[in-house]
Tab-separated table of C-alpha atoms in Angstrom:
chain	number	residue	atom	x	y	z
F	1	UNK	CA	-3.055	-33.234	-9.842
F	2	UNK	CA	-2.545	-31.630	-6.532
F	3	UNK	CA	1.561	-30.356	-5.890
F	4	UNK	CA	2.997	-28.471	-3.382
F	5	UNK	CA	7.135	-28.427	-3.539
F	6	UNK	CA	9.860	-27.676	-1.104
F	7	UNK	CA	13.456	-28.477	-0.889
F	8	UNK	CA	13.986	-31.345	1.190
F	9	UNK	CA	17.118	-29.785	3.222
F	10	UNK	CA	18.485	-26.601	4.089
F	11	UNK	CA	21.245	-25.907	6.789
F	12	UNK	CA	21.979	-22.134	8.244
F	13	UNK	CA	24.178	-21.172	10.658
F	14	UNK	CA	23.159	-19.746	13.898
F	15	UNK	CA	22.281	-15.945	13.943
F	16	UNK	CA	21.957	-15.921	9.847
F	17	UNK	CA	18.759	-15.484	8.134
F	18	UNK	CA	17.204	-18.203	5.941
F	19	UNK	CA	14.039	-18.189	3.137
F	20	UNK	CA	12.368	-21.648	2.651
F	21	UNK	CA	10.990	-21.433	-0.413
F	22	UNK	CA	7.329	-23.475	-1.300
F	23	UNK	CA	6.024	-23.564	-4.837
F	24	UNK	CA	2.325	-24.972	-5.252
F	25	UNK	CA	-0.536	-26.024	-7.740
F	26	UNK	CA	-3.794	-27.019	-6.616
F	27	UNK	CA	-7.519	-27.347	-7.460
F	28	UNK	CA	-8.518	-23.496	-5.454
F	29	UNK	CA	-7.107	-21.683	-3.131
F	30	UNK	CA	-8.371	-20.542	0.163
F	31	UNK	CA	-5.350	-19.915	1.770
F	32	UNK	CA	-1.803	-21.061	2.514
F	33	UNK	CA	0.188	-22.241	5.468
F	34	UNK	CA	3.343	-22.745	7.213
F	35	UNK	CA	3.795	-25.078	10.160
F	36	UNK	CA	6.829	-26.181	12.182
F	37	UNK	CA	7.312	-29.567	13.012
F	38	UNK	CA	10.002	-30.837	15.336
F	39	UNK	CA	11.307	-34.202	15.432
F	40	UNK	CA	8.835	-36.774	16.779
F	41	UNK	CA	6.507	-33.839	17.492
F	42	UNK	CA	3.227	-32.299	16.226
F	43	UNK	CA	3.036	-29.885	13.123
F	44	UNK	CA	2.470	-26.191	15.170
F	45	UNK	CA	0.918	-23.242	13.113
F	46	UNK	CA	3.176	-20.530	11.941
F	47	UNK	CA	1.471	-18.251	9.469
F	48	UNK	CA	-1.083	-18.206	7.361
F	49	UNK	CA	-1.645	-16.182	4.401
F	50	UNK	CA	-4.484	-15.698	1.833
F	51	UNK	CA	-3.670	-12.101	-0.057
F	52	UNK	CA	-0.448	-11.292	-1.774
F	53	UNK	CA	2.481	-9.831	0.022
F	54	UNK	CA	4.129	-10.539	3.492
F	55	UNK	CA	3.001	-11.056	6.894
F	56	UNK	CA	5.459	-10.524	9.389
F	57	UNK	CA	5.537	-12.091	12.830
F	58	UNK	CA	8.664	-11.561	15.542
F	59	UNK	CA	11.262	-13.289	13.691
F	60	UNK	CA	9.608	-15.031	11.227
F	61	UNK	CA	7.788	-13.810	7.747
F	62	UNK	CA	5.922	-15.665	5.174
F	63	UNK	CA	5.479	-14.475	1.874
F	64	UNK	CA	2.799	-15.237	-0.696
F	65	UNK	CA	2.340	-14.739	-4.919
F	66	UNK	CA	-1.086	-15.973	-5.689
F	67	UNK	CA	-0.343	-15.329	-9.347
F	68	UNK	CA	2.867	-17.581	-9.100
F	69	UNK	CA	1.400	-19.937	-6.726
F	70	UNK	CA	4.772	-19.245	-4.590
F	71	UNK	CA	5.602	-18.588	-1.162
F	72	UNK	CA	8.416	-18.452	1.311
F	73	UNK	CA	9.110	-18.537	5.188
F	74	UNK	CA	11.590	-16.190	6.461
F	75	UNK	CA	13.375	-17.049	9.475
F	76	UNK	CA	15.876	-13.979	11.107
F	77	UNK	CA	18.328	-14.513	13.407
F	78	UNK	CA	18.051	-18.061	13.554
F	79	UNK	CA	18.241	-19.841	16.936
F	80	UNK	CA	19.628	-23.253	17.466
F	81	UNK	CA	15.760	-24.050	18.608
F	82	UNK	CA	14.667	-23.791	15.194
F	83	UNK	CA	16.106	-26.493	13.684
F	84	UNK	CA	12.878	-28.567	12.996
F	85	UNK	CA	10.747	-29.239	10.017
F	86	UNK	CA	8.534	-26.471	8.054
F	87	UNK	CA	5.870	-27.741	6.193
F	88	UNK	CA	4.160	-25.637	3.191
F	89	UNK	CA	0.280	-26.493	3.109
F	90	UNK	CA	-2.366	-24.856	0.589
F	91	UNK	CA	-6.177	-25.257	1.480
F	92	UNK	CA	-7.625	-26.123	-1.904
F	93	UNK	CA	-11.303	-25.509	-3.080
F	94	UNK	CA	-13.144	-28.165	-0.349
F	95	UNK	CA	-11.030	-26.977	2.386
F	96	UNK	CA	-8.788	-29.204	2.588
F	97	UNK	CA	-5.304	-28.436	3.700
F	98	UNK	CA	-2.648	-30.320	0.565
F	99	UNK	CA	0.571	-30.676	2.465
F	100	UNK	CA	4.180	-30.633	0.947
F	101	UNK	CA	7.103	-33.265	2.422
F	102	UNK	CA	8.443	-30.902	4.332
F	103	UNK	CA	11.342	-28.748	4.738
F	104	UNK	CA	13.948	-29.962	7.333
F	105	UNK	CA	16.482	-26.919	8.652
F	106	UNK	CA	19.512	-27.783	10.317
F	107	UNK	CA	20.952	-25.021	12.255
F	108	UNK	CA	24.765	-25.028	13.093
F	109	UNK	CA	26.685	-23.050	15.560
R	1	UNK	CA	-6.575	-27.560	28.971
R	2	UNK	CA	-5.252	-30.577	27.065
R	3	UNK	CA	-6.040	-29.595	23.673
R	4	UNK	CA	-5.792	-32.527	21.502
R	5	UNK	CA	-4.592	-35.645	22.846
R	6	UNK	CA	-3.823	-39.646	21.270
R	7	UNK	CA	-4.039	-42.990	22.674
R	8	UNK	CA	-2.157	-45.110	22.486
R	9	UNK	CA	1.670	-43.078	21.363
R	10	UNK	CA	2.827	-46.147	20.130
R	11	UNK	CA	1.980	-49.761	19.142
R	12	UNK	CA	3.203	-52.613	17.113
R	13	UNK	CA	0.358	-54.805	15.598
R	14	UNK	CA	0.802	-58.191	13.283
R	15	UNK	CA	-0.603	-58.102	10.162
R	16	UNK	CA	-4.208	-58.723	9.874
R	17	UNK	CA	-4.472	-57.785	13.634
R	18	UNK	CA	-7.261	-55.241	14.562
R	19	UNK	CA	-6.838	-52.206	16.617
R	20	UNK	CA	-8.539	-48.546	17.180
R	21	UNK	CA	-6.699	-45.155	17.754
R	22	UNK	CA	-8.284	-42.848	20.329
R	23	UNK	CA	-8.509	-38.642	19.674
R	24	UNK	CA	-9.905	-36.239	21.789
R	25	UNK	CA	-9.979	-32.705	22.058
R	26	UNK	CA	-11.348	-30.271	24.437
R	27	UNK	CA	-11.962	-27.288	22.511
R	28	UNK	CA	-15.341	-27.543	21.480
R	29	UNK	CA	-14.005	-27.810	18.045
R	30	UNK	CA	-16.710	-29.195	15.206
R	31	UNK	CA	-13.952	-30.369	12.753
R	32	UNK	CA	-11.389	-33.123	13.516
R	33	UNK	CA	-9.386	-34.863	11.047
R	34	UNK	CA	-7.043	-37.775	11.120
R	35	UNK	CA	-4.095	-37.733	8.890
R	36	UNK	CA	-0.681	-40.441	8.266
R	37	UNK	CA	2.804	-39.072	7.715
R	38	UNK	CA	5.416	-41.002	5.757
R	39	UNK	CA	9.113	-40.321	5.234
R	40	UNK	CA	9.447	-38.206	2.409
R	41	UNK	CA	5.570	-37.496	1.691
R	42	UNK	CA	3.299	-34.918	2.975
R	43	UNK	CA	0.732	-35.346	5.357
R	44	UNK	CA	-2.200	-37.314	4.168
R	45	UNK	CA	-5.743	-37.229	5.384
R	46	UNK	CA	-7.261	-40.006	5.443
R	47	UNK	CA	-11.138	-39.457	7.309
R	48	UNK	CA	-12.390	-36.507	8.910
R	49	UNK	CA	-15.682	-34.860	10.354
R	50	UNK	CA	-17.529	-31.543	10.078
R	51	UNK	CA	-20.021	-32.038	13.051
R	52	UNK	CA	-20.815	-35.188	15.648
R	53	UNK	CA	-22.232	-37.821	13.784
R	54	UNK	CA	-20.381	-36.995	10.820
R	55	UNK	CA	-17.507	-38.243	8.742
R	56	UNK	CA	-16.170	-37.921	5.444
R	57	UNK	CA	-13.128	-39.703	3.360
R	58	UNK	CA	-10.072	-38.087	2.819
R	59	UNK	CA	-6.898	-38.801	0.207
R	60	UNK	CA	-6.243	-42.169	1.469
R	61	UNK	CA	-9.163	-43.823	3.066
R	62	UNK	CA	-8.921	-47.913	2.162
R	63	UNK	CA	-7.853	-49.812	4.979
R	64	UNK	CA	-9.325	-47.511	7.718
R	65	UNK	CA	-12.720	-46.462	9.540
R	66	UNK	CA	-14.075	-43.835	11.643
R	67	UNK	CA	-16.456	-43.205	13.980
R	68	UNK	CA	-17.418	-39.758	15.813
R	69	UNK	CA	-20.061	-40.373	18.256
R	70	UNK	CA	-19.385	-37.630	20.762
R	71	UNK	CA	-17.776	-34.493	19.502
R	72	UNK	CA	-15.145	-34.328	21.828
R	73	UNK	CA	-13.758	-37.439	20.627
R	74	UNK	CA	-12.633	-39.027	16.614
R	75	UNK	CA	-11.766	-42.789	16.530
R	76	UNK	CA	-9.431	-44.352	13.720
R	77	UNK	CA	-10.450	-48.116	13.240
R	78	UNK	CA	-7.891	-50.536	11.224
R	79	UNK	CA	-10.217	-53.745	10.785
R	80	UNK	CA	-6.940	-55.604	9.435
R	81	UNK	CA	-3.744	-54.351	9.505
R	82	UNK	CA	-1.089	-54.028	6.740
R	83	UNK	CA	2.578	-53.679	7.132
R	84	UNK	CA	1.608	-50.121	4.571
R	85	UNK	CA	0.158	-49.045	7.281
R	86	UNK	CA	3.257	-48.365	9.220
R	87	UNK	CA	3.086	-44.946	9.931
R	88	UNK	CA	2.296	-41.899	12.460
R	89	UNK	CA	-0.876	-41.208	12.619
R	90	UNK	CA	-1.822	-37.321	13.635
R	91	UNK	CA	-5.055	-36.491	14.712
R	92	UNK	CA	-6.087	-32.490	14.629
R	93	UNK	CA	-9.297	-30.633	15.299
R	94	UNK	CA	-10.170	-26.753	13.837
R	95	UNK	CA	-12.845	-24.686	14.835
R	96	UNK	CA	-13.695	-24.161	11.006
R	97	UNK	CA	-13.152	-25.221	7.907
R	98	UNK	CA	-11.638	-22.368	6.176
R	99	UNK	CA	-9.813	-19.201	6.854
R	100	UNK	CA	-7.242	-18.470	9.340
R	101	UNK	CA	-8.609	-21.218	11.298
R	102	UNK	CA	-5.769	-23.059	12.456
R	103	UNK	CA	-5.785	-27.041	12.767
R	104	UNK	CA	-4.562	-28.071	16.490
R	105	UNK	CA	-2.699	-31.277	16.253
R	106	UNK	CA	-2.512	-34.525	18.958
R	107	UNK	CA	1.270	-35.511	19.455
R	108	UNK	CA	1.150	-38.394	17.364
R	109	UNK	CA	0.153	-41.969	17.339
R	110	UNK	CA	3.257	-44.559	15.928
R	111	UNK	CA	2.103	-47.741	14.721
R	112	UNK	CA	4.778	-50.351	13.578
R	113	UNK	CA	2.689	-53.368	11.295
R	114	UNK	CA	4.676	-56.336	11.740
């Protein structure tokens, strides 16, 4: 079957840096992607990746190892604002995005 | 520019009770997908559509149909409705089907089966 795995909870503390880790195995791969979801909100698109190695973007950087179907999100100098959800999807083989649970951050002062 | 939007945001229904959520989107995209998010799972999909006149089933498709008639707009049909089907339903639309392409979602519809 189809798995993508993240931790359920992680809590940083303002200003710190934090790596959400997401570990997948699917049918294909045609790229993978990281969304942030705030509560009783819409999933937004953060990265996307589809070759090995990191893509950096302002304060956040997502990581991908096709060979050990791993990635991570990077988040620098964390902000109280981003204390929502990150979600870990992988578009399998029809192109269709497999989503993990979830990642919820809690950010404290 | 609205980008996607959802009717109704929320709605409580009695089992066996019929009802239809409303997506539209105005940026011209061909795909548009409707997905349900549970505590503790992953988004599902449960329908979506590659063109106007189109659909396809997703993961979780019993209990649910779909109709896209114009392309602007993707309509979720639940004929009878089961308390499982408490959820919040997410509609999104993508220009494509693969690379970068980025799926826009609606803001979410809640639906509370009694």
């Amino acid at each position: 079957g189809q798995n993508i795995d993240q931790p359920t909870e992680m809590t940083a503390t303002e200003g710190a840096i934090v790596q959400i880790n997401c570990t997948y195995q699917t049918s294909g791969f045609n790229g993978l992607f990281w969304y942030q979801q705030h509560a009783g909100e819409a999933p937004t698109f953060l990265s996307y990746n589809v070759l090995d190695g990191l893509e950096e973007k302002g304060r956040f950087s997502s990581f991908l190892s096709r060979s050990k179907g791993y990635s991570y999100l990077l988040l620098k100098e964390l902000q109280m604002k981003d204390s929502a959800s990150y979600l870990c999807a992988v578009m399998d083989s029809n192109y269709q995005l497999i989503w993990g649970a979830g990642t919820k951050l809690i950010i404290k002062p | 520019n609205a980008g996607v939007t959802q009717t109704p945001k929320f709605r409580v229904l009695k089992t066996g009770q019929s009802m239809t959520l409303l997506c539209a989107q105005d940026m011209n995209h061909e795909y548009m997908y409707w997905y349900r998010q549970d505590p503790g799972m992953g988004l599902r999909l449960i329908h979506y559509s590659v063109g106007e006149g189109t659909t396809a089933k997703g993961e979780v498709p019993d209990g649910y149909n779909v109709s896209r008639l114009k392309k602007q707009n993707f309509l979720l049909g639940l004929e009878s409705a089961a308390p499982s089907q408490t959820s919040v339903y997410f509609c999104a639309s993508s220009s494509a089907a693969g690379g970068a392409e980025t799926q826009y979602f609606g803001p979410g519809t809640r639906l509370l089966v009694l």
